[in-house]
PDB file of C-alpha atoms in Angstrom:
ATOM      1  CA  UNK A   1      21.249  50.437  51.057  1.00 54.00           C
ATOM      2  CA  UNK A   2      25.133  50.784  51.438  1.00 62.00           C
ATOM      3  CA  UNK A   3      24.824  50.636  54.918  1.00 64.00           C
ATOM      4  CA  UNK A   4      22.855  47.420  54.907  1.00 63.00           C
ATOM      5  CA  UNK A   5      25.715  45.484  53.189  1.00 67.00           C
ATOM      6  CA  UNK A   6      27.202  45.080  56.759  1.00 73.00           C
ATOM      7  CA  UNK A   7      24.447  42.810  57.235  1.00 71.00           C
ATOM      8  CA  UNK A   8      25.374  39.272  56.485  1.00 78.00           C
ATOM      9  CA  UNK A   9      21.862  38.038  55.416  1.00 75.00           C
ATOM     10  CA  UNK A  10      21.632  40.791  53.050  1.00 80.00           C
ATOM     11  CA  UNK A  11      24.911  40.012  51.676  1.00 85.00           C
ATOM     12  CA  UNK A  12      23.562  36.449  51.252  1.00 85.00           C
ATOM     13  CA  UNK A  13      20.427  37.851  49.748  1.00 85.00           C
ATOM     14  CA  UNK A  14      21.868  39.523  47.134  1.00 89.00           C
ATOM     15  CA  UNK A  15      24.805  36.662  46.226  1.00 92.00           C
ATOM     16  CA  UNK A  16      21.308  34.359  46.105  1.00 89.00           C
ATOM     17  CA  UNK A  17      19.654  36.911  44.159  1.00 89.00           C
ATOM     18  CA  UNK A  18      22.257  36.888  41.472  1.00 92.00           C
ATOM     19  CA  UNK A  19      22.698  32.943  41.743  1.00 93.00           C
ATOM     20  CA  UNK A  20      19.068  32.398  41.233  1.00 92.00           C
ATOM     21  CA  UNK A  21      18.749  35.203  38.404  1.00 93.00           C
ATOM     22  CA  UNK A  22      21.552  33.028  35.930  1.00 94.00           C
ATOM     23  CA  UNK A  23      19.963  30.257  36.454  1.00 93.00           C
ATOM     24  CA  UNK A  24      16.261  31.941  35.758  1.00 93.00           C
ATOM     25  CA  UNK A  25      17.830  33.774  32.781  1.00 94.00           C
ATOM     26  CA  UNK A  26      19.163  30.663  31.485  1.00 95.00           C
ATOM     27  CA  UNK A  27      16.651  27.909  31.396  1.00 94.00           C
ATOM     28  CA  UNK A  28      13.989  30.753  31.400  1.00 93.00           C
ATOM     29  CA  UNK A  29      15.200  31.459  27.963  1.00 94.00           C
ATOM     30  CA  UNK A  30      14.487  27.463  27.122  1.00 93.00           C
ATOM     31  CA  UNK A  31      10.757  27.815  28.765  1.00 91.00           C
ATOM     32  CA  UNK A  32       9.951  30.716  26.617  1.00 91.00           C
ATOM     33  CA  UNK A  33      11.692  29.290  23.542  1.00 91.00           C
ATOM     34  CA  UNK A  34       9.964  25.976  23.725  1.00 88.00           C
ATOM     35  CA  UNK A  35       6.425  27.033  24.613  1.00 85.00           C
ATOM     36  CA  UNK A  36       6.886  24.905  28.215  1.00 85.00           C
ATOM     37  CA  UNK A  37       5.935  27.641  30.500  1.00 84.00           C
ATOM     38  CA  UNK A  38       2.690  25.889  31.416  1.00 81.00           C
ATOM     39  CA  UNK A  39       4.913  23.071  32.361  1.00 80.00           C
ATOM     40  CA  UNK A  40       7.381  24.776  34.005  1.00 82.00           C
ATOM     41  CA  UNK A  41       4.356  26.583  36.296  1.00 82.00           C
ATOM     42  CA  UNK A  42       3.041  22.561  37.037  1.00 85.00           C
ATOM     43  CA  UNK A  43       6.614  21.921  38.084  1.00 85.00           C
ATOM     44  CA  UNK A  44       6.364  24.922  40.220  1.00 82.00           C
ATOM     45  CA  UNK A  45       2.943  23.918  42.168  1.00 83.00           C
ATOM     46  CA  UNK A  46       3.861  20.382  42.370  1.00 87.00           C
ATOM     47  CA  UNK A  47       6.651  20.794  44.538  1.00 86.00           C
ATOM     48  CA  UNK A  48       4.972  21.756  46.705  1.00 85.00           C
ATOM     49  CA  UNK A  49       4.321  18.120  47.380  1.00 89.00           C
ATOM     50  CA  UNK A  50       7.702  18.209  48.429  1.00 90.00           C
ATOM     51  CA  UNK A  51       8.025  20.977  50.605  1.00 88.00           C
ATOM     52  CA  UNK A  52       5.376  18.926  52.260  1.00 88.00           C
ATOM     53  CA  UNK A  53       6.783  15.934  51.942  1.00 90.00           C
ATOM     54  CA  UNK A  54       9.987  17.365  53.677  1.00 88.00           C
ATOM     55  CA  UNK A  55       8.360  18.817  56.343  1.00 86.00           C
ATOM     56  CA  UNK A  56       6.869  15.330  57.372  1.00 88.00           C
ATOM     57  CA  UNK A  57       9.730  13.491  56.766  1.00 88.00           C
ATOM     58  CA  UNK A  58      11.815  16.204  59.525  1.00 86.00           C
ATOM     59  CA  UNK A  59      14.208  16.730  56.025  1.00 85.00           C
ATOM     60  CA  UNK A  60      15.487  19.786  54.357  1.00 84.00           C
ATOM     61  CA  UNK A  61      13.069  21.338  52.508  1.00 82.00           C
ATOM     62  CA  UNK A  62      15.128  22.490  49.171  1.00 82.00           C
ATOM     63  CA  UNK A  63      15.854  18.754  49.273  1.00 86.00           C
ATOM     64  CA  UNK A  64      12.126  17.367  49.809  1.00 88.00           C
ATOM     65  CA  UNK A  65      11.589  19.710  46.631  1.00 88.00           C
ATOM     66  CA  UNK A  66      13.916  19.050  44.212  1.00 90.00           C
ATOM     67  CA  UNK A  67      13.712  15.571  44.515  1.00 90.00           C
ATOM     68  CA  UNK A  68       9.739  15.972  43.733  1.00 88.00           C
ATOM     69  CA  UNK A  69      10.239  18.405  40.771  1.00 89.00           C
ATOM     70  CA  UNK A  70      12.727  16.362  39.024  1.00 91.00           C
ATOM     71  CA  UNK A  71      10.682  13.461  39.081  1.00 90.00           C
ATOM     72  CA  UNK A  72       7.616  15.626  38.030  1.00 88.00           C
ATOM     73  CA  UNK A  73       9.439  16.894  35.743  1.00 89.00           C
ATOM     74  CA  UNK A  74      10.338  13.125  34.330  1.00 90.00           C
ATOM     75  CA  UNK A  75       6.670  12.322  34.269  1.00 87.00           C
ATOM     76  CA  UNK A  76       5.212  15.209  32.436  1.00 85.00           C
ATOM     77  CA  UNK A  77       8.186  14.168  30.320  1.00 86.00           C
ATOM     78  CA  UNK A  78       7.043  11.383  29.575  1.00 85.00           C
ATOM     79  CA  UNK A  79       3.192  11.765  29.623  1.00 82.00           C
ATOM     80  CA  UNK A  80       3.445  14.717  27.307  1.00 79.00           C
ATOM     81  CA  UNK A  81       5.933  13.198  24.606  1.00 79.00           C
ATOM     82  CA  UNK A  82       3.017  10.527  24.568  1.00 75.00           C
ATOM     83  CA  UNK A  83      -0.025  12.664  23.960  1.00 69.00           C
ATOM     84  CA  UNK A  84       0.503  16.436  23.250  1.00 62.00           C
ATOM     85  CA  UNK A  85      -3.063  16.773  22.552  1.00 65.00           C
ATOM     86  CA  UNK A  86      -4.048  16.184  26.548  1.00 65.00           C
ATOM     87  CA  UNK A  87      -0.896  18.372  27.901  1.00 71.00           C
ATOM     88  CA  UNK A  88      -3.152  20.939  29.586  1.00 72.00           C
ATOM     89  CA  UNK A  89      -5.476  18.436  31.395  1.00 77.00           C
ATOM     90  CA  UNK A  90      -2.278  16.380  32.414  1.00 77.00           C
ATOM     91  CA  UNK A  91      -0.302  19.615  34.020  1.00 81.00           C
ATOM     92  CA  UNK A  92      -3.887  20.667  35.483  1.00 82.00           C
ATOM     93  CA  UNK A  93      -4.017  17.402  37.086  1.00 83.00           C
ATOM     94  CA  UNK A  94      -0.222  17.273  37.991  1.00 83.00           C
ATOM     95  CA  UNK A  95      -0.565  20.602  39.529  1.00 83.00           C
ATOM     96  CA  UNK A  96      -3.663  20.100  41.618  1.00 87.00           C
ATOM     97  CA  UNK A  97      -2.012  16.691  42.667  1.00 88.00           C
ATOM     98  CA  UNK A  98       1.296  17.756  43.900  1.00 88.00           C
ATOM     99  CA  UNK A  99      -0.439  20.697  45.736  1.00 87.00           C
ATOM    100  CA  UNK A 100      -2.905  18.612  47.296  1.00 90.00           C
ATOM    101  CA  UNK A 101       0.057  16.351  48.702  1.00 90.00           C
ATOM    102  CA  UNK A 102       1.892  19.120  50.332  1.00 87.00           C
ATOM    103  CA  UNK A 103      -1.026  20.723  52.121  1.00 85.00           C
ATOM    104  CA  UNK A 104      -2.292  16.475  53.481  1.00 90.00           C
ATOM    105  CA  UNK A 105       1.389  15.892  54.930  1.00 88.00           C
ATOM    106  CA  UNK A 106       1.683  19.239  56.214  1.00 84.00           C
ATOM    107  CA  UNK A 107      -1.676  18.617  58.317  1.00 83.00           C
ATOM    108  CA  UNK A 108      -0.445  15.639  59.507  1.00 87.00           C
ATOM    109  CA  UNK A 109       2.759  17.003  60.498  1.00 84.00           C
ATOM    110  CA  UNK A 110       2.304  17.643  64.511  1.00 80.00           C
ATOM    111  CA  UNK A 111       3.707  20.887  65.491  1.00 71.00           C
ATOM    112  CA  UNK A 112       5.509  22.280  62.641  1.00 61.00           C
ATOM    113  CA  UNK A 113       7.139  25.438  62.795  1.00 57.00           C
ATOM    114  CA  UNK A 114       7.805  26.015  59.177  1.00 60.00           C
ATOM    115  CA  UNK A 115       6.968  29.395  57.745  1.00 62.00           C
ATOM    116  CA  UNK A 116       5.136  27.832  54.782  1.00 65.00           C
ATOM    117  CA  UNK A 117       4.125  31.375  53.662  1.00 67.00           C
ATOM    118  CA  UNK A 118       7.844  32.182  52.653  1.00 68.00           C
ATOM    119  CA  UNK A 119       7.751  29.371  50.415  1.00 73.00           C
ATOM    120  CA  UNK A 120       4.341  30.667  48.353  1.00 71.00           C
ATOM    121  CA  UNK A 121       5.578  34.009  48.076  1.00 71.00           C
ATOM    122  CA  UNK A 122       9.353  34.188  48.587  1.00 71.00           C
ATOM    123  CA  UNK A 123      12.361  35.352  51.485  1.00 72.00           C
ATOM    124  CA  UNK A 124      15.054  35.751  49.821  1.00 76.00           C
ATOM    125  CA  UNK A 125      16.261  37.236  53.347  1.00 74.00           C
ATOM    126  CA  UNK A 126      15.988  34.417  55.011  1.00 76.00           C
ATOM    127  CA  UNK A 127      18.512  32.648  52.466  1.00 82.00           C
ATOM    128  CA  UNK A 128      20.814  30.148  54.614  1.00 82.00           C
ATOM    129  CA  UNK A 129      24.427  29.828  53.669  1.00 85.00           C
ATOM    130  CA  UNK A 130      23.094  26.256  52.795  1.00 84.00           C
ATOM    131  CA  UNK A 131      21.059  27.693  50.290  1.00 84.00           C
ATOM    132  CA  UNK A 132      24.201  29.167  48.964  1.00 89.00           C
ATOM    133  CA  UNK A 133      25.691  26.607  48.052  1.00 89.00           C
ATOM    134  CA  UNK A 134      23.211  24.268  46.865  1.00 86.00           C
ATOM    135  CA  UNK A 135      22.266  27.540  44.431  1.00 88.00           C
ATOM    136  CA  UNK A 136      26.276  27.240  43.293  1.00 92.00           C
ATOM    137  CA  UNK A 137      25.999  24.138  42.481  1.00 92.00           C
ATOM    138  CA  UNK A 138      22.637  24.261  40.374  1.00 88.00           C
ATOM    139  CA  UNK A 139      24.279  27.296  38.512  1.00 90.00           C
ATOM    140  CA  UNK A 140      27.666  24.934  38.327  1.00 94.00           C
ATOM    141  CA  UNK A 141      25.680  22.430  36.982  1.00 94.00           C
ATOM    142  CA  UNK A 142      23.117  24.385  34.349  1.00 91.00           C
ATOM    143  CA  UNK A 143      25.896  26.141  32.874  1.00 92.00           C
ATOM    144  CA  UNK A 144      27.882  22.878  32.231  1.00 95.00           C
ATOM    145  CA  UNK A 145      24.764  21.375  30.548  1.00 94.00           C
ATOM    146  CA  UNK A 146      23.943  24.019  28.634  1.00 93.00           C
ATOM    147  CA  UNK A 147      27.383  24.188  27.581  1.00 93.00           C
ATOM    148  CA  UNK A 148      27.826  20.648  26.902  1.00 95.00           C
ATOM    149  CA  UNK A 149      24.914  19.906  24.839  1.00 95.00           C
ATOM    150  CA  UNK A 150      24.522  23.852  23.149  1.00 94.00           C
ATOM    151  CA  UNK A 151      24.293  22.366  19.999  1.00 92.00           C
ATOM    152  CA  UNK A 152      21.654  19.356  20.721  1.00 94.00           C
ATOM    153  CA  UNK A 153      19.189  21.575  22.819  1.00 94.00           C
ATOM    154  CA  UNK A 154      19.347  24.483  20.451  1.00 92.00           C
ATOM    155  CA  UNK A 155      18.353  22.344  17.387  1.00 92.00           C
ATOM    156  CA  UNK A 156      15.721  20.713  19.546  1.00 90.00           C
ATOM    157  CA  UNK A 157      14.134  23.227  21.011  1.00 89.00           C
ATOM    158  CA  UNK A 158      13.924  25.079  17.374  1.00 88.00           C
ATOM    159  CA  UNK A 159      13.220  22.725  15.153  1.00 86.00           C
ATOM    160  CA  UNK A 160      12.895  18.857  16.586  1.00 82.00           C
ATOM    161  CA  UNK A 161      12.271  17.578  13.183  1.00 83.00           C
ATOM    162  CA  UNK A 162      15.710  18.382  11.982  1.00 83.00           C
ATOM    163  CA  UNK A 163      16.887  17.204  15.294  1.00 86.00           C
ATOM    164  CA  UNK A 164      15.298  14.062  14.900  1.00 85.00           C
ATOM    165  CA  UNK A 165      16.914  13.426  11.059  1.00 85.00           C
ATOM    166  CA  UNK A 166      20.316  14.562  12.793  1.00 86.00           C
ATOM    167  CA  UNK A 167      20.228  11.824  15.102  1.00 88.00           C
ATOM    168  CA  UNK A 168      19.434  14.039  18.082  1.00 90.00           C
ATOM    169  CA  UNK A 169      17.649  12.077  21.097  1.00 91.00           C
ATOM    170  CA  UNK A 170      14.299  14.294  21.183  1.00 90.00           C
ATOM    171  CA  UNK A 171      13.108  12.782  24.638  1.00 90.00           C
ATOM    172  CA  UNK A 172      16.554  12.771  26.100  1.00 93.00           C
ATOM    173  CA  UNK A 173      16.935  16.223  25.473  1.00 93.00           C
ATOM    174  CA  UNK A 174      13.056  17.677  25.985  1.00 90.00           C
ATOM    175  CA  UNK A 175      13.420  16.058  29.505  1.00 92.00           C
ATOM    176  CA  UNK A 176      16.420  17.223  30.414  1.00 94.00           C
ATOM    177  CA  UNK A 177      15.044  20.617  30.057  1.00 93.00           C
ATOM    178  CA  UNK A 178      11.988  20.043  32.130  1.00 91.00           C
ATOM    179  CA  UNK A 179      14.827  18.478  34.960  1.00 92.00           C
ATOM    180  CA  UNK A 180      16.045  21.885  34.199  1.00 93.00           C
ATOM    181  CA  UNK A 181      13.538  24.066  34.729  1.00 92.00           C
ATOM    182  CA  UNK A 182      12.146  21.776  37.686  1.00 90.00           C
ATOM    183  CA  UNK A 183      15.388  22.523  39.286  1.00 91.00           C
ATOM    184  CA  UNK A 184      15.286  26.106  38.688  1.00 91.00           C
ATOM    185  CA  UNK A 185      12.072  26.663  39.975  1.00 88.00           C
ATOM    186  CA  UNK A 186      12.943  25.444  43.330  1.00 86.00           C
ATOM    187  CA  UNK A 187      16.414  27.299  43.486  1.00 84.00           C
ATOM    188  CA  UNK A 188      13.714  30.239  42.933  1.00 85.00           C
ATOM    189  CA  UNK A 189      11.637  29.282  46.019  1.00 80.00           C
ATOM    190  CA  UNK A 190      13.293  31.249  48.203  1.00 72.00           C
ATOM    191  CA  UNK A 191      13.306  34.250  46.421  1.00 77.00           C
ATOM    192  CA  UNK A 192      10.153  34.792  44.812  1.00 82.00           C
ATOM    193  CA  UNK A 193       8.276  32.387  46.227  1.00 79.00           C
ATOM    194  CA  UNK A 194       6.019  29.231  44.297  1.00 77.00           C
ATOM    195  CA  UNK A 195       3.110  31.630  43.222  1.00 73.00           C
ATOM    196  CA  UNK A 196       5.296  34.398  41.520  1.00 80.00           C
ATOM    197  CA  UNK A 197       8.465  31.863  40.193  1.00 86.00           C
ATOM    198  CA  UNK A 198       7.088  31.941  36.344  1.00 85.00           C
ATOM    199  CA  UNK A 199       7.318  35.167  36.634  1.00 88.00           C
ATOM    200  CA  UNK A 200      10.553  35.049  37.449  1.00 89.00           C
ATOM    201  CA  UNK A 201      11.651  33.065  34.335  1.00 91.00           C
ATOM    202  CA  UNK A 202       9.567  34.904  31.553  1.00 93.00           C
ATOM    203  CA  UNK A 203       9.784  37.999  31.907  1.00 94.00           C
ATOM    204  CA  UNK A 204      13.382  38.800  31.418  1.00 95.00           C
ATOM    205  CA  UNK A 205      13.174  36.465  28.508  1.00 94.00           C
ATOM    206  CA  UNK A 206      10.482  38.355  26.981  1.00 92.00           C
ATOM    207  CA  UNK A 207      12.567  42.058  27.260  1.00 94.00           C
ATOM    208  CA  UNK A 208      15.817  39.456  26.213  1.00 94.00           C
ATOM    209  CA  UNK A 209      13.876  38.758  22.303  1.00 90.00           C
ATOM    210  CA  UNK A 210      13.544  42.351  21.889  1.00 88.00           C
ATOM    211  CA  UNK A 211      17.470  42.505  21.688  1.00 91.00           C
ATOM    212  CA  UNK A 212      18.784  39.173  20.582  1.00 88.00           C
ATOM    213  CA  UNK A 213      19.090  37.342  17.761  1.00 87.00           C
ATOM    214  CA  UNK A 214      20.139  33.779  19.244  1.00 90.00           C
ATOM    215  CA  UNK A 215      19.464  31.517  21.793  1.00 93.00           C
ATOM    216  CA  UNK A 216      23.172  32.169  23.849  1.00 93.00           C
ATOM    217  CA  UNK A 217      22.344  35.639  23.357  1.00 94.00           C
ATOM    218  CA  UNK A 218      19.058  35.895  24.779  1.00 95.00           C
ATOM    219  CA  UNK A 219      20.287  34.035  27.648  1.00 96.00           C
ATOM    220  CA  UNK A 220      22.783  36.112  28.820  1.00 95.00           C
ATOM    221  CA  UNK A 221      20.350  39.128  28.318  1.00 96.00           C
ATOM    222  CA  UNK A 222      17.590  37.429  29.854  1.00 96.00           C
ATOM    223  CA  UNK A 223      20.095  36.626  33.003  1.00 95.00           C
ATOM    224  CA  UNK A 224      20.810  40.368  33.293  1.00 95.00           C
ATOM    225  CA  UNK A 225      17.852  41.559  33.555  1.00 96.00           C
ATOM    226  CA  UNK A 226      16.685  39.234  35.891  1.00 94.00           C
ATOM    227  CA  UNK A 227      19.865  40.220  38.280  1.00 94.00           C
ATOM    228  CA  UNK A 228      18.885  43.833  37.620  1.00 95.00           C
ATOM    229  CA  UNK A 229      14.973  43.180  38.401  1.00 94.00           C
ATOM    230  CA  UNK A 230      16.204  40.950  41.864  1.00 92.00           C
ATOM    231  CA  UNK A 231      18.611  43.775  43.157  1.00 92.00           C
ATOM    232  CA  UNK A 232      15.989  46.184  42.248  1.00 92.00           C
ATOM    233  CA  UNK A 233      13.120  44.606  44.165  1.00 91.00           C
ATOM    234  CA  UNK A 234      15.447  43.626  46.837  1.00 88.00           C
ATOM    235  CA  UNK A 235      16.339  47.462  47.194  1.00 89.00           C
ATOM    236  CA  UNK A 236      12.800  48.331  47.459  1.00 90.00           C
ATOM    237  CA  UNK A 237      11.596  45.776  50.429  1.00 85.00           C
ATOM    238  CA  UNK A 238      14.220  46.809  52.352  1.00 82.00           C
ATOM    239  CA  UNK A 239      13.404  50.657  51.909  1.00 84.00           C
ATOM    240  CA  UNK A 240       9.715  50.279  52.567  1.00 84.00           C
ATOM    241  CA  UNK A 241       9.607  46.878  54.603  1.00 82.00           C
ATOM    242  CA  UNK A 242       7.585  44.993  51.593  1.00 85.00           C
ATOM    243  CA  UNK A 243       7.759  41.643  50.841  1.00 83.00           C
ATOM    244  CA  UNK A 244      10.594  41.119  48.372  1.00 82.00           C
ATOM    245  CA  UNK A 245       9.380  38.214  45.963  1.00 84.00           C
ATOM    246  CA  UNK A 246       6.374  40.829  44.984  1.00 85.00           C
ATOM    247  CA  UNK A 247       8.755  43.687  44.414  1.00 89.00           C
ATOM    248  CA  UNK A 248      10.988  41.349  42.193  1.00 90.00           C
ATOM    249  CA  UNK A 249       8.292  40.406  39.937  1.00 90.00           C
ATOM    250  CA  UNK A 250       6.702  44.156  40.253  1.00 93.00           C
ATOM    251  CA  UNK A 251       9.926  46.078  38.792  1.00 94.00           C
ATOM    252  CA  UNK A 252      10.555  43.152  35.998  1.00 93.00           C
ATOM    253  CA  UNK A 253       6.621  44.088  34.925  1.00 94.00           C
ATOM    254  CA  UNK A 254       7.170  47.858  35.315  1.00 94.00           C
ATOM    255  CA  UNK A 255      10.842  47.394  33.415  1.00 95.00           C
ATOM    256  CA  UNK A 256       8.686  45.382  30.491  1.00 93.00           C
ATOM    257  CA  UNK A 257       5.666  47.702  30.261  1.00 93.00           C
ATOM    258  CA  UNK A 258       8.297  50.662  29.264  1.00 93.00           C
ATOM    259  CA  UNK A 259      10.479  48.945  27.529  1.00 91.00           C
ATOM    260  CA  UNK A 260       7.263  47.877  25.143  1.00 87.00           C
ATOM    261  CA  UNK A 261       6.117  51.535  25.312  1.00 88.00           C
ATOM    262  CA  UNK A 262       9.323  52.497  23.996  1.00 85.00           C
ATOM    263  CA  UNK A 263       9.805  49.853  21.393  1.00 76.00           C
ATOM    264  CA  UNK A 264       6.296  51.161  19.657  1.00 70.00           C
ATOM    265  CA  UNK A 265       7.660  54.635  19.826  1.00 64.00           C
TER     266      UNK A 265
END
């Protein structure tokens, strides 16, 4: 693997891999915390709407997606906060919608090129230096809000009653971890792919709870393992020329399986 470092899209597979890893650690802390990951997997399918989207339009396709998932994420927002008994029709529905949008527009698309494939199941090889820095700036920007607002989204996502008699803005804050999560998931499209992404966010939270005892904690764990399970699978794939969003996802379920074996012991 030493020898591959030369390489520069290696070297920007693994700076992506770490970038994307925070982030996952981070708000996939929040997902796991607040019982959302059904929500954060609708994100996930949805924008595919805007990968389609983009690829009609002739625009970037991180762009076409985020710009889907956050509002996504703003309507399940809002739907949800309004009837909590429906949520799993309502992210079914959101879900098949946003999926059936991206596969119309990319049949009416004449001629593209795009290896759709890549986005279902991950390249983190193929990881542009535009991809870079847009993954920079979504880590720049979680970590500000997360530092910012600490306090607000750790009493909400805990206990939203005593948010709510503290004042806190329950809706502000639910939705701003949805945008979140909406905009992790597509900073994760490149590396693991739309299919595998929830992956990608639980399961280093789920080894994380096993050693913390707060939220900042669990974070931090959660974003460790998830750089350890990336550089891991990213080592594999290029050994034995598999695809690298499955050997992500396969050494963070190996990883959890012993650690749980362990833990009983």
């Amino acid at each position: 693997m030493i020898e591959a470092l030369q390489y520069d899209f290696i070297q920007n597979a693994i700076l992506a891999g770490i970038l994307v890893s925070l982030a996952a650690g981070i708000i996939g802390s929040l997902v796991v915390v607040n019982r959302i990951t059904f929500l954060a997997g609708g994100i996930a399918h949805s924008a595919y709407g805007g990968i389609g989207l983009a690829v009609y339009l002739g625009l970037p396709i991180l762009f076409g997606a985020t710009v889907f998932a956050v509002i996504t994420a703003i309507i399940i927002a809002i739907i949800t906060l309004q009837n909590r008994n429906r949520i799993d029709s309502i992210i079914g529905i959101m879900w098949a919608l946003g999926m059936a949008i991206g596969i119309i527009l990319i049949d009416l698309t004449p001629g593209y090129n795009v290896d759709l494939m890549s986005y279902l199941f991950g390249s983190i090889i193929a990881v542009s230096q535009e991809d870079i820095i847009y993954l920079t700036i979504l880590d720049i920007f979680i970590i500000s809000c997360i530092s910012l607002f600490y306090k607000q989204i750790l009493a909400v996502s805990y206990d939203s009653e005593f948010a709510s008699l503290r004042g806190i803005s329950i809706k502000f804050f639910y939705t701003l971890i949805l945008i979140l999560a909406g905009l992790t998931v597509v900073a994760a499209i490149k590396v693991v792919g739309l299919i595998l992404v929830i992956a990608l966010l639980t399961i280093p939270t789920f080894i994380a709870e096993q050693f913390a005892n707060k939220l900042s904690s669990m974070m931090m764990i959660s974003s460790f393992f998830a750089i350890l399970f990336t550089l891991g699978g990213l080592s594999l794939s290029y050994f034995y020329d598999i695809s690298s969003g499955a050997s992500i996802i396969m050494v963070g379920v190996l990883t959890l399986i012993i650690i749980k074996l362990i833990g009983k012991k």
